Each structure stands twice: as C-alpha cells, then as structure tokens.
Short mmCIF file of C-alpha atoms in Angstrom, two decimals:
data_model
loop_
_atom_site.label_atom_id
_atom_site.label_comp_id
_atom_site.label_asym_id
_atom_site.label_seq_id
_atom_site.Cartn_x
_atom_site.Cartn_y
_atom_site.Cartn_z
CA MET A 1 0.00 0.00 0.00
CA PRO A 2 1.51 3.38 -1.00
CA ALA A 3 2.29 5.88 1.72
CA LEU A 4 -0.24 8.69 2.20
CA SER A 5 0.72 12.28 2.75
CA ARG A 6 -0.78 14.04 5.79
CA ARG A 7 -3.10 16.00 3.48
CA GLN A 8 -4.20 12.87 1.61
CA PHE A 9 -4.82 11.09 4.90
CA PHE A 10 -7.13 13.78 6.25
CA LYS A 11 -8.90 14.11 2.91
CA LYS A 12 -9.61 10.39 2.72
CA SER A 13 -10.58 10.27 6.36
CA PHE A 14 -13.11 13.05 5.76
CA ILE A 15 -14.54 11.21 2.75
CA ALA A 16 -14.69 7.94 4.67
CA THR A 17 -16.55 9.59 7.55
CA ALA A 18 -19.02 11.19 5.15
CA LEU A 19 -19.62 7.91 3.33
CA SER A 20 -20.21 6.04 6.56
CA THR A 21 -23.19 8.27 7.37
CA LEU A 22 -25.05 7.39 4.15
CA PRO A 23 -27.76 4.71 4.39
CA LEU A 24 -27.30 1.58 2.30
CA SER A 25 -30.54 2.27 0.40
CA LEU A 26 -29.04 5.50 -0.91
CA TRP A 27 -26.16 3.62 -2.56
CA ALA A 28 -28.64 1.47 -4.48
CA ALA A 29 -30.73 4.51 -5.38
CA THR A 30 -27.75 6.17 -7.07
CA ARG A 31 -27.30 3.33 -9.55
CA GLN A 32 -27.95 4.15 -13.20
CA PRO A 33 -30.03 1.95 -15.51
CA LEU A 34 -27.84 -0.24 -17.70
CA PHE A 35 -27.08 1.16 -21.14
CA ILE A 36 -27.81 -1.42 -23.84
CA PRO A 37 -25.67 -0.94 -26.97
CA PRO A 38 -27.82 -0.45 -30.08
CA LEU A 39 -28.47 -3.58 -32.11
CA MET A 40 -27.53 -3.85 -35.79
CA GLU A 41 -29.07 -6.89 -37.48
CA THR A 42 -27.90 -7.97 -40.92
CA ARG A 43 -31.03 -9.58 -42.30
CA ARG A 44 -31.72 -9.35 -46.03
CA GLY A 45 -28.19 -8.20 -46.77
CA ARG A 46 -28.44 -5.05 -44.67
CA PRO A 47 -24.95 -3.48 -44.47
CA ILE A 48 -23.15 -2.77 -41.18
CA PHE A 49 -21.68 0.73 -40.83
CA LEU A 50 -18.99 1.14 -38.18
CA THR A 51 -17.40 4.58 -38.04
CA MET A 52 -14.61 5.02 -35.49
CA GLN A 53 -14.59 8.49 -33.95
CA ALA A 54 -14.04 10.57 -30.84
CA VAL A 55 -17.21 11.27 -28.87
CA ASP A 56 -18.29 13.05 -25.68
CA HIS A 57 -19.33 10.71 -22.87
CA ALA A 58 -19.61 10.94 -19.10
CA LEU A 59 -17.77 8.02 -17.54
CA GLU A 60 -18.29 9.81 -14.25
CA SER A 61 -21.61 11.52 -13.65
CA GLY A 62 -21.65 15.14 -14.77
CA LYS A 63 -18.15 15.05 -16.28
CA ASN A 64 -18.30 14.79 -20.07
CA VAL A 65 -14.95 13.88 -21.57
CA GLU A 66 -13.61 12.75 -24.92
CA VAL A 67 -13.60 9.00 -25.41
CA TRP A 68 -13.67 6.83 -28.51
CA GLY A 69 -16.39 4.70 -30.00
CA PHE A 70 -18.42 3.96 -33.09
CA ASN A 71 -21.23 5.79 -34.85
CA GLY A 72 -21.27 8.70 -32.42
CA GLN A 73 -21.45 6.66 -29.21
CA TYR A 74 -18.98 5.34 -26.67
CA LEU A 75 -18.22 1.67 -27.49
CA GLY A 76 -19.75 0.04 -30.54
CA PRO A 77 -23.15 -1.36 -31.49
CA THR A 78 -23.92 -5.05 -31.13
CA VAL A 79 -23.90 -6.80 -34.50
CA LYS A 80 -26.29 -9.75 -34.80
CA ILE A 81 -26.06 -12.13 -37.75
CA ARG A 82 -27.32 -15.60 -38.64
CA GLN A 83 -25.28 -18.58 -39.69
CA GLY A 84 -25.24 -18.75 -43.50
CA ASP A 85 -25.50 -14.97 -44.02
CA PHE A 86 -22.86 -12.52 -45.24
CA ALA A 87 -21.77 -9.58 -43.11
CA LYS A 88 -21.30 -6.53 -45.34
CA VAL A 89 -19.14 -4.44 -43.02
CA ASN A 90 -18.30 -0.83 -43.83
CA TYR A 91 -15.48 0.51 -41.65
CA ARG A 92 -14.45 4.16 -41.60
CA ASN A 93 -11.67 5.63 -39.48
CA ASN A 94 -12.50 9.18 -38.38
CA LEU A 95 -9.85 9.16 -35.67
CA SER A 96 -6.54 10.97 -35.91
CA GLN A 97 -4.43 7.80 -35.77
CA ALA A 98 -4.24 4.55 -37.71
CA VAL A 99 -6.31 1.60 -36.44
CA ALA A 100 -6.36 -2.13 -37.14
CA LEU A 101 -9.46 -4.04 -35.99
CA ASN A 102 -10.13 -7.70 -35.26
CA ILE A 103 -13.39 -9.57 -34.72
CA GLN A 104 -12.28 -12.06 -32.07
CA GLY A 105 -14.05 -15.39 -32.54
CA ILE A 106 -15.26 -14.93 -36.12
CA GLN A 107 -14.12 -17.82 -38.30
CA ALA A 108 -13.06 -16.27 -41.61
CA SER A 109 -9.92 -15.76 -43.67
CA GLY A 110 -7.24 -13.32 -42.59
CA GLU A 111 -7.95 -11.16 -45.63
CA LEU A 112 -11.59 -10.67 -44.60
CA LEU A 113 -11.09 -10.45 -40.83
CA GLY A 114 -8.67 -7.55 -41.04
CA GLY A 115 -6.33 -7.78 -38.08
CA VAL A 116 -2.77 -6.47 -37.95
CA GLY A 117 -2.36 -6.68 -41.73
CA ARG A 118 -5.25 -4.31 -42.48
CA VAL A 119 -4.45 -0.89 -41.04
CA LEU A 120 -6.95 1.90 -41.64
CA GLN A 121 -5.32 5.29 -41.88
CA PRO A 122 -7.26 8.41 -40.82
CA LYS A 123 -10.26 8.99 -43.17
CA GLU A 124 -9.70 5.60 -44.80
CA THR A 125 -12.55 3.12 -45.38
CA TRP A 126 -12.69 -0.64 -45.89
CA SER A 127 -15.67 -2.80 -46.82
CA PRO A 128 -15.14 -6.56 -46.47
CA ILE A 129 -17.93 -9.07 -47.03
CA ILE A 130 -17.56 -11.79 -44.40
CA PRO A 131 -19.35 -15.14 -44.81
CA VAL A 132 -20.62 -16.42 -41.46
CA THR A 133 -20.52 -20.21 -41.45
CA GLN A 134 -20.03 -21.05 -37.77
CA SER A 135 -22.52 -22.09 -35.14
CA ALA A 136 -24.09 -19.79 -32.54
CA ALA A 137 -21.49 -17.81 -30.59
CA THR A 138 -20.72 -14.53 -28.84
CA CYS A 139 -17.76 -12.68 -30.37
CA TRP A 140 -16.29 -9.20 -30.01
CA TYR A 141 -14.41 -6.60 -32.02
CA HIS A 142 -11.58 -4.36 -30.84
CA SER A 143 -8.28 -2.80 -31.83
CA VAL A 144 -5.26 -5.00 -32.64
CA THR A 145 -3.02 -2.19 -33.92
CA LEU A 146 0.58 -3.25 -33.39
CA ALA A 147 2.08 -1.59 -30.28
CA ASN A 148 -1.14 0.43 -29.77
CA SER A 149 -3.96 -2.09 -29.28
CA ALA A 150 -4.22 -1.57 -25.51
CA TYR A 151 -4.63 2.21 -25.68
CA GLN A 152 -7.15 2.12 -28.54
CA THR A 153 -9.23 -0.64 -26.97
CA TYR A 154 -9.12 1.15 -23.61
CA ARG A 155 -10.39 4.38 -25.17
CA GLY A 156 -13.52 2.58 -26.40
CA LEU A 157 -12.95 0.69 -29.67
CA VAL A 158 -14.95 -2.30 -28.42
CA GLY A 159 -18.19 -3.98 -29.45
CA MET A 160 -19.99 -7.32 -29.50
CA TRP A 161 -21.05 -9.74 -32.23
CA ILE A 162 -23.85 -12.28 -31.75
CA ILE A 163 -24.09 -15.22 -34.14
CA GLU A 164 -27.32 -17.21 -34.26
CA ASP A 165 -28.04 -20.54 -35.90
CA ASN A 166 -31.35 -22.31 -36.46
CA GLU A 167 -31.06 -24.40 -33.32
CA SER A 168 -30.30 -21.45 -31.04
CA ARG A 169 -33.12 -19.37 -32.54
CA GLN A 170 -35.66 -22.16 -32.00
CA SER A 171 -34.53 -23.00 -28.47
CA PRO A 172 -36.41 -21.81 -25.36
CA LEU A 173 -33.36 -19.85 -24.24
CA PRO A 174 -33.94 -16.17 -23.41
CA GLN A 175 -33.23 -14.25 -26.63
CA LYS A 176 -34.99 -10.88 -26.45
CA TYR A 177 -32.03 -8.54 -26.84
CA GLY A 178 -31.80 -6.04 -24.03
CA VAL A 179 -34.79 -7.57 -22.22
CA ASN A 180 -33.75 -11.03 -21.05
CA ASP A 181 -30.69 -11.54 -23.32
CA ILE A 182 -28.26 -8.93 -22.03
CA PRO A 183 -24.88 -7.85 -23.50
CA LEU A 184 -22.29 -6.91 -20.86
CA ILE A 185 -18.88 -5.46 -21.80
CA LEU A 186 -16.52 -5.32 -18.80
CA GLN A 187 -13.66 -2.80 -18.62
CA ASP A 188 -11.61 -1.62 -15.66
CA MET A 189 -10.29 1.95 -15.76
CA ARG A 190 -8.64 4.76 -13.85
CA LEU A 191 -10.02 8.29 -14.05
CA ASN A 192 -8.53 11.60 -13.01
CA SER A 193 -10.44 14.29 -11.12
CA ASN A 194 -11.93 15.56 -14.38
CA GLY A 195 -13.27 12.13 -15.35
CA LEU A 196 -10.64 11.48 -18.03
CA GLN A 197 -9.22 8.00 -18.60
CA LEU A 198 -5.69 7.54 -17.22
CA PHE A 199 -3.27 5.24 -19.04
CA GLN A 200 0.43 4.35 -18.85
CA GLN A 201 1.67 3.07 -22.21
CA ASN A 202 4.91 1.52 -20.94
CA ASP A 203 3.51 -0.78 -18.25
CA HIS A 204 3.32 -4.56 -18.69
CA SER A 205 -0.18 -4.73 -17.25
CA PHE A 206 -3.07 -2.42 -16.47
CA LEU A 207 -5.36 -2.82 -13.47
CA GLY A 208 -7.87 -0.05 -13.01
CA ASN A 209 -9.69 0.69 -9.78
CA ARG A 210 -13.08 1.40 -11.39
CA LEU A 211 -15.22 -1.27 -13.06
CA PHE A 212 -17.35 -0.17 -16.00
CA VAL A 213 -20.06 -2.24 -17.67
CA ASN A 214 -21.26 -0.94 -21.04
CA GLY A 215 -19.62 2.34 -19.99
CA GLN A 216 -21.30 2.60 -16.55
CA GLU A 217 -20.36 1.79 -12.98
CA ALA A 218 -22.53 -0.64 -11.01
CA PRO A 219 -25.68 -0.25 -13.16
CA TYR A 220 -29.01 -1.96 -12.60
CA LEU A 221 -31.49 -3.53 -15.01
CA THR A 222 -35.17 -4.23 -14.48
CA VAL A 223 -36.00 -7.58 -16.09
CA PRO A 224 -39.15 -9.73 -16.36
CA ARG A 225 -39.26 -12.46 -13.75
CA GLY A 226 -37.97 -15.78 -15.09
CA TRP A 227 -34.62 -16.80 -16.58
CA VAL A 228 -32.20 -14.13 -17.73
CA ARG A 229 -29.30 -14.71 -20.11
CA LEU A 230 -26.13 -12.66 -19.69
CA ARG A 231 -23.52 -12.47 -22.45
CA LEU A 232 -20.26 -11.23 -20.94
CA VAL A 233 -17.15 -10.01 -22.74
CA ASN A 234 -14.00 -9.29 -20.76
CA ALA A 235 -12.70 -6.26 -22.66
CA SER A 236 -10.28 -5.31 -19.87
CA LEU A 237 -6.66 -4.97 -20.82
CA SER A 238 -5.16 -7.29 -18.18
CA ARG A 239 -7.66 -8.07 -15.43
CA SER A 240 -9.50 -11.36 -15.02
CA TYR A 241 -12.77 -11.54 -13.07
CA GLU A 242 -14.17 -14.14 -10.72
CA LEU A 243 -17.91 -13.71 -11.16
CA ARG A 244 -20.64 -14.80 -8.73
CA CYS A 245 -24.04 -13.75 -7.43
CA ASP A 246 -24.04 -11.79 -4.19
CA ASP A 247 -26.66 -14.15 -2.72
CA GLU A 248 -24.70 -17.25 -3.83
CA ARG A 249 -27.41 -18.51 -6.17
CA ASP A 250 -26.23 -20.71 -9.04
CA LEU A 251 -24.80 -19.44 -12.30
CA HIS A 252 -25.69 -21.74 -15.19
CA LEU A 253 -22.84 -21.66 -17.70
CA ILE A 254 -24.15 -22.55 -21.17
CA ALA A 255 -21.56 -21.23 -23.63
CA GLN A 256 -17.94 -20.11 -23.92
CA ASP A 257 -16.29 -18.07 -26.67
CA GLN A 258 -17.34 -19.89 -29.85
CA GLY A 259 -20.24 -22.08 -28.82
CA PHE A 260 -22.35 -24.03 -26.40
CA LEU A 261 -21.20 -26.59 -23.88
CA PRO A 262 -22.73 -30.08 -24.25
CA GLN A 263 -24.84 -29.30 -21.17
CA ALA A 264 -25.32 -26.39 -18.81
CA LYS A 265 -22.98 -26.39 -15.83
CA GLN A 266 -24.10 -25.10 -12.43
CA LEU A 267 -21.41 -23.06 -10.72
CA LYS A 268 -21.12 -20.71 -7.79
CA SER A 269 -18.36 -18.70 -9.49
CA ILE A 270 -16.81 -18.41 -12.95
CA LEU A 271 -13.40 -17.04 -13.96
CA LEU A 272 -13.46 -14.74 -16.98
CA ALA A 273 -10.07 -14.02 -18.59
CA PRO A 274 -9.27 -11.08 -20.89
CA SER A 275 -10.86 -11.67 -24.33
CA GLU A 276 -13.03 -14.53 -23.04
CA ARG A 277 -16.78 -14.54 -23.54
CA ILE A 278 -19.31 -16.55 -21.61
CA GLU A 279 -23.07 -16.95 -21.63
CA ILE A 280 -24.75 -17.63 -18.31
CA LEU A 281 -28.33 -18.11 -17.17
CA ILE A 282 -29.64 -16.87 -13.83
CA ASP A 283 -32.97 -18.05 -12.44
CA LEU A 284 -35.04 -15.07 -11.33
CA ASN A 285 -38.35 -16.91 -11.01
CA GLU A 286 -38.23 -16.37 -7.26
CA GLY A 287 -36.46 -14.07 -4.83
CA ASP A 288 -35.59 -10.41 -4.72
CA ASN A 289 -32.95 -8.33 -6.47
CA VAL A 290 -29.62 -10.02 -7.09
CA SER A 291 -26.28 -8.58 -8.13
CA LEU A 292 -23.62 -10.18 -10.27
CA ILE A 293 -20.32 -9.25 -8.64
CA ALA A 294 -16.60 -9.61 -9.35
CA GLY A 295 -14.77 -11.18 -6.42
CA GLU A 296 -16.09 -11.69 -2.91
CA LYS A 297 -19.26 -10.16 -1.55
CA ARG A 298 -18.57 -6.89 0.21
CA HIS A 299 -20.29 -5.20 3.10
CA PHE A 300 -21.15 -1.55 3.42
CA MET A 301 -18.02 -0.69 5.39
CA HIS A 302 -15.92 -1.59 2.36
CA LYS A 303 -17.22 1.52 0.62
CA PHE A 304 -14.82 3.66 2.59
CA THR A 305 -12.15 1.20 3.75
CA ALA A 306 -11.46 0.68 0.01
CA LEU A 307 -10.10 4.21 -0.03
CA PHE A 308 -7.06 2.88 1.82
CA ALA A 309 -6.75 -0.38 -0.10
CA SER A 310 -4.35 -1.26 -2.89
CA ASP A 311 -4.52 0.95 -5.98
CA ASP A 312 -5.26 -2.19 -8.01
CA GLU A 313 -8.40 -3.12 -6.04
CA LEU A 314 -11.79 -2.27 -7.52
CA ILE A 315 -13.54 0.38 -5.47
CA GLU A 316 -16.95 -1.05 -6.48
CA ASN A 317 -17.19 -4.69 -7.57
CA THR A 318 -20.82 -4.82 -8.70
CA VAL A 319 -21.14 -5.84 -12.35
CA LEU A 320 -24.93 -5.56 -12.61
CA GLU A 321 -27.86 -5.49 -10.23
CA LEU A 322 -30.85 -7.41 -11.62
CA ARG A 323 -34.28 -6.25 -10.45
CA PRO A 324 -36.97 -8.80 -11.43
CA GLU A 325 -40.56 -7.64 -11.66
CA GLY A 326 -43.91 -9.21 -12.48
CA LEU A 327 -45.09 -12.78 -12.06
CA ALA A 328 -43.25 -15.79 -13.40
CA SER A 329 -45.15 -17.74 -16.03
CA VAL A 330 -45.28 -21.52 -16.10
CA PHE A 331 -43.17 -21.52 -19.26
CA SER A 332 -40.45 -19.30 -17.78
CA GLN A 333 -39.69 -21.89 -15.09
CA GLN A 334 -38.07 -24.23 -17.59
CA THR A 335 -35.11 -23.78 -19.88
CA VAL A 336 -32.86 -25.92 -22.07
CA THR A 337 -29.86 -27.62 -20.42
CA GLN A 338 -28.58 -29.84 -23.27
CA PHE A 339 -26.91 -28.48 -26.41
CA ASN A 340 -25.59 -29.91 -29.66
CA THR A 341 -21.89 -29.31 -30.28
CA ASP A 342 -19.16 -31.13 -32.17
CA ALA A 343 -16.46 -29.83 -29.81
CA VAL A 344 -16.23 -33.12 -27.89
CA THR A 345 -15.52 -35.13 -31.07
CA HIS A 346 -12.44 -33.00 -31.65
CA LEU A 347 -10.72 -34.72 -28.72
CA SER A 348 -10.12 -37.72 -31.03
CA ALA A 349 -8.79 -35.67 -33.96
CA GLN A 350 -5.52 -36.66 -35.60
CA ILE A 351 -2.68 -34.52 -34.27
CA VAL A 352 -0.20 -33.44 -36.96
CA GLN A 353 2.19 -31.53 -34.70
CA GLU A 354 2.82 -30.64 -31.06
CA ARG A 355 4.14 -27.19 -30.09
CA HIS A 356 5.21 -25.70 -26.76
CA PHE A 357 4.87 -22.00 -26.02
CA HIS A 358 6.21 -20.44 -22.83
CA PHE A 359 5.19 -16.88 -21.98
CA ASP A 360 7.38 -14.67 -19.82
CA VAL A 361 5.12 -12.02 -18.32
CA THR A 362 8.04 -9.97 -17.00
CA THR A 363 9.88 -9.65 -20.32
CA GLY A 364 6.85 -9.94 -22.62
CA THR A 365 8.38 -12.77 -24.65
CA ILE A 366 7.23 -16.07 -26.16
CA ASN A 367 9.88 -18.79 -25.89
CA ASP A 368 12.36 -16.04 -24.89
CA LYS A 369 11.74 -14.03 -28.06
CA HIS A 370 9.93 -10.73 -28.62
CA PHE A 371 7.63 -10.11 -31.56
CA ASP A 372 9.38 -10.06 -34.92
CA PRO A 373 7.32 -9.72 -38.14
CA ARG A 374 9.83 -12.02 -39.83
CA ARG A 375 9.15 -14.78 -37.30
CA VAL A 376 5.99 -16.53 -38.51
CA THR A 377 4.31 -19.67 -37.19
CA THR A 378 2.83 -21.71 -40.05
CA ALA A 379 0.05 -24.29 -39.91
CA LYS A 380 -1.71 -26.46 -42.47
CA LEU A 381 -5.30 -25.66 -43.42
CA GLY A 382 -7.72 -28.22 -41.97
CA SER A 383 -5.18 -29.66 -39.56
CA THR A 384 -5.23 -30.05 -35.78
CA GLU A 385 -2.22 -29.35 -33.56
CA ARG A 386 -1.60 -29.85 -29.87
CA TRP A 387 -0.38 -26.67 -28.19
CA ILE A 388 1.04 -26.77 -24.66
CA LEU A 389 1.08 -23.38 -22.96
CA THR A 390 2.86 -22.25 -19.79
CA ALA A 391 3.58 -18.83 -18.32
CA THR A 392 5.75 -17.34 -15.59
CA GLN A 393 2.64 -15.73 -14.07
CA PRO A 394 -1.09 -16.20 -14.73
CA MET A 395 -2.13 -14.43 -17.94
CA GLY A 396 -4.70 -14.54 -20.72
CA PHE A 397 -4.09 -16.13 -24.14
CA ARG A 398 -6.00 -15.81 -27.40
CA ILE A 399 -5.73 -16.96 -31.00
CA GLN A 400 -7.27 -15.29 -34.04
CA GLY A 401 -8.93 -17.07 -36.97
CA ALA A 402 -8.73 -20.51 -35.36
CA LYS A 403 -10.45 -22.35 -32.52
CA PHE A 404 -9.50 -24.91 -29.91
CA VAL A 405 -10.81 -27.24 -27.27
CA LEU A 406 -9.17 -27.47 -23.88
CA GLU A 407 -7.75 -30.99 -23.65
CA LYS A 408 -6.02 -30.89 -20.24
CA LEU A 409 -5.34 -28.55 -17.35
CA ASP A 410 -2.17 -29.40 -15.40
CA ASP A 411 -2.18 -32.80 -17.17
CA LYS A 412 -5.74 -33.56 -16.02
CA PRO A 413 -8.35 -34.18 -18.76
CA LEU A 414 -11.54 -32.16 -18.62
CA GLU A 415 -14.94 -33.75 -18.16
CA LEU A 416 -16.68 -34.21 -21.50
CA ASN A 417 -19.55 -31.94 -20.47
CA GLU A 418 -17.03 -29.08 -20.05
CA ILE A 419 -15.73 -29.17 -23.64
CA ALA A 420 -16.60 -26.18 -25.84
CA TRP A 421 -15.00 -24.41 -28.79
CA LYS A 422 -12.82 -21.57 -27.55
CA ASP A 423 -10.28 -19.01 -28.76
CA SER A 424 -9.25 -17.41 -25.43
CA ILE A 425 -8.18 -18.90 -22.11
CA TRP A 426 -6.49 -18.15 -18.78
CA ILE A 427 -3.04 -19.70 -18.31
CA ALA A 428 -2.44 -20.56 -14.65
CA GLY A 429 -0.27 -23.65 -14.80
CA LYS A 430 0.02 -26.01 -17.76
CA VAL A 431 -2.66 -25.68 -20.44
CA GLN A 432 -3.02 -28.24 -23.23
CA LEU A 433 -5.08 -27.32 -26.29
CA LEU A 434 -6.16 -29.01 -29.50
CA VAL A 435 -6.13 -26.21 -32.08
CA LYS A 436 -8.08 -26.53 -35.35
CA PHE A 437 -7.11 -24.43 -38.36
CA ASP A 438 -10.10 -24.00 -40.66
CA ASN A 439 -9.30 -20.57 -42.15
CA VAL A 440 -6.61 -19.33 -44.54
CA SER A 441 -4.23 -16.50 -43.74
CA SER A 442 -1.15 -15.15 -45.52
CA ASN A 443 1.99 -13.14 -44.91
CA ASN A 444 0.12 -10.00 -46.01
CA HIS A 445 -2.97 -10.82 -43.93
CA PRO A 446 -1.79 -13.01 -41.04
CA PHE A 447 -3.63 -14.08 -37.91
CA ILE A 448 -2.03 -13.46 -34.53
CA PHE A 449 -1.83 -15.44 -31.30
CA GLY A 450 -0.34 -14.74 -27.90
CA SER A 451 -1.15 -12.71 -24.83
CA SER A 452 -4.70 -11.40 -24.46
CA ASN A 453 -3.24 -9.00 -21.92
CA LEU A 454 -3.09 -6.21 -24.50
CA MET A 455 -0.38 -4.38 -22.57
CA LEU A 456 1.86 -7.43 -22.99
CA ALA A 457 0.74 -7.89 -26.59
CA ASP A 458 1.89 -4.36 -27.37
CA LYS A 459 5.26 -5.19 -25.78
CA GLY A 460 5.73 -8.02 -28.27
CA CYS A 461 4.12 -11.02 -26.55
CA ILE A 462 2.39 -12.11 -29.76
CA ARG A 463 3.28 -14.01 -32.94
CA LEU A 464 2.06 -14.01 -36.49
CA LEU A 465 0.20 -17.10 -37.75
CA VAL A 466 -0.06 -18.11 -41.40
CA VAL A 467 -2.43 -20.95 -42.35
CA GLN A 468 -2.02 -22.40 -45.86
#
C-alpha cells in the first residue's frame, strides 16, 4: 500500500466519515439503468456501418470527456447475424491515428477479418464481405493495432457480435435482446479528477480501480421475472474476473467463446479471462434483487475502507444489479440444459504436430523471443495441432482465426460436459489445447496469437500465424 501524505490522509478520512453516514438504500438509489448498446441486425443483406470516432461521454456523472467509439457513441453497437448470411461491413476511421481491428471469434480468412495486416489510416474506409458459417457464438471486435492495441481498446474501440443458428433461434433460451438476453462489456479503468481515462503506455499490465459495464459503474437492469441470459465479454486490458451472485445462487454456464457446452454447468463462481466470452443463465423466477459481482461479496463498510486499499483493487465490484418484476409464467420456469456441439468429437482428432509456447510475463516474450514480423508460425489448413502453454505468471491467451478445445489442465483431462469451442483462455499452470485451423491466412494478412493482456501484446508477446 503506497504511503499517504498528511493531506491525503485527512482528505480520505473526511470522505470515509461522510460515506459512513449514508444509508445503504441511498447507494442502491444512485445506480444508473444499464445502457444497452444499439443492435444492428444484418437480415436481407443489410450493411453494417462502423465509423470510429471521438465522442463526448460521461464516464463519471456530470463530467463529459472525450472517449472513442463507433457511430457517435462510446463503445460500438452489437452486430447480430445468422449462420449462412454474409456480413457486409463498412469501416471508416475518423480518428486521428491509424487503427487495425479484429473480430475475435469470427471464423473467416485473414484477408476478410482484417487484423494487424489491415491498417486503416485516418479517413480511410474498408468494406469486407464476411461469410458467417459457424454455429451460434458470442464474439467481439476491438483494436489490434501493433504496439497500440491496448490504448485504442481502452479508449472505447470495443463492441460485441452475436451469431445465431437455427437451433439457437428455435430454443427456449432467453433471446430478447436487451430484455432477457443482455450484452455486458466489462472494462476496468482509472479516471482523473476531471473524469478522463488515465493510461500508462509503458507498463506490462493495467489494473484499473473502477469497473465499467457498457460504460457505466454498477448499473441496474429491471427484467421480467424468469430466466435471464447474460452475455459477458472481458474487454479489460489485463484483469480477469471471478464472477458470482451476491446471494450465492447458481450461475448456469451454457456457452464459452465460440459455442455451447454439451450441457449447462451449475457453478457458484466463474473465472473470466481477458478476451473470453461466456453466456450464463440466472434463475429469477423467485427471490428479490440479485447482483452479479466480481470477487467476494462486500459489506457496506468496504465503501470507505477501500479508499485505503491497494490501488489495483476495484472500489466497487458490482457488475450488474438485476431487479426482477412481475409474475413468473409456467413456461419461464423451464429452460434448455442440453446443447448440440461437435467440440467433444475434436478430442479424437488426428494430431499433426505438437508445439510448446512459454510466456514470460516480465519480459513480454514467447519462448524467450519478442515479436518479430519475420518470425511466422505456419500451420496447415484443416489440420489439428496440440499446443502446450505455460507462463511465468497467470495471464490470458488468445488466437485469431482458429479455434480450440481445452484438452487438459495441469495434465488432467476435462470432463466431456465441459468441452466447448474456444479461442481465449487463462493460463495458470500447464494448459493443453487441441487447435483446429479452418481458415486461410497469408503473410500480407496473417492471424495473430499470444497474450490477451493487451499491454503485454503491445510489448511483443504475440506471434504471427499463417495458415495455408
């Protein structure tokens, strides 16, 4: 804990005393309703327009500041598309610096995905047509500009993609966007006294002390009583989150990254690494308000003792307070728990090669080497490889344009009902993956893989991937 000056001590003591006099109900009353990013559906060939620009937004109440986003808003709209359709994306860069974007989780060629090989200069446009062939999934788009992805993502170049297939659309799962199917983009930040985002480019990690969800702190959402579906994207630069309900009710994990699990898994808590996406169900048929939180449940006294805690600790750890209303219908008391996925069958795939990658979090290297555009990892189209990952400290990993199943954790096989298609994971020990390469990339339009801690990625903890 950093030392406090005498002035800082008395200032914080005064704030703590003032906070301690406020009733708990007042804290809840100050919550803002959750902002739901606008939905852009691509039915009947409707094009998707995504213009990157600086916008005014109040991250802190009453303090409008310049942030970045798309189409005149902080963050980007949610793009929804069906399997078998084509996404006609129209990008325009109205920012003052060059930007490269990636749609993490979308299975398409490197030329169509964009990524590090497609840099949009200021005022430049690009209009790829992306065929969507994969099954239902939650994906996200963000900056991957070499040496600048962390800053640009942090400023607000973030949005969600939702892919539907026939089975997911016909299932009884909650799927009314913004009503009982809720997008949640998690970012931790630091703000100065004017409400501006603080950022240190040269650090190897970034841990903010304020948690924002769709650009708001500790919001609430009024939902119809029944089951609610939360789609979460960890868009934080370095921080992972251990998510749970404050009343310890079950979280029903149904999907990760690129698809459904074979069956829903009941958990009390779920770890969400940078770049990971999960879909969870929460049963709100009975009971009062419930909050999804990051970390342990806190009591009121923490509101002011947190002022003296570590700078890396979140001041407020509420992700979202859910406020159910109305009566539960007979139909809302049931939901699907079994899902069709071919992820499990991939455990018996023929392995053409085994690779070992060791990540040094302190130096930002992979196998003791920094990023070099001349150092390219090559893979064969349609093949499956076994990748064994280790790291000097826990960190996030992601791969672009490919997908994997988690074969073993610390040499222990996973249960079959835990197998899902993924592209991002948390490395805390030895991680063994079976990686499938179904999409082409080239030296001019390569994929990347490496640290999903974007601070480390910008330091060189990534590699280029060419699939031929």
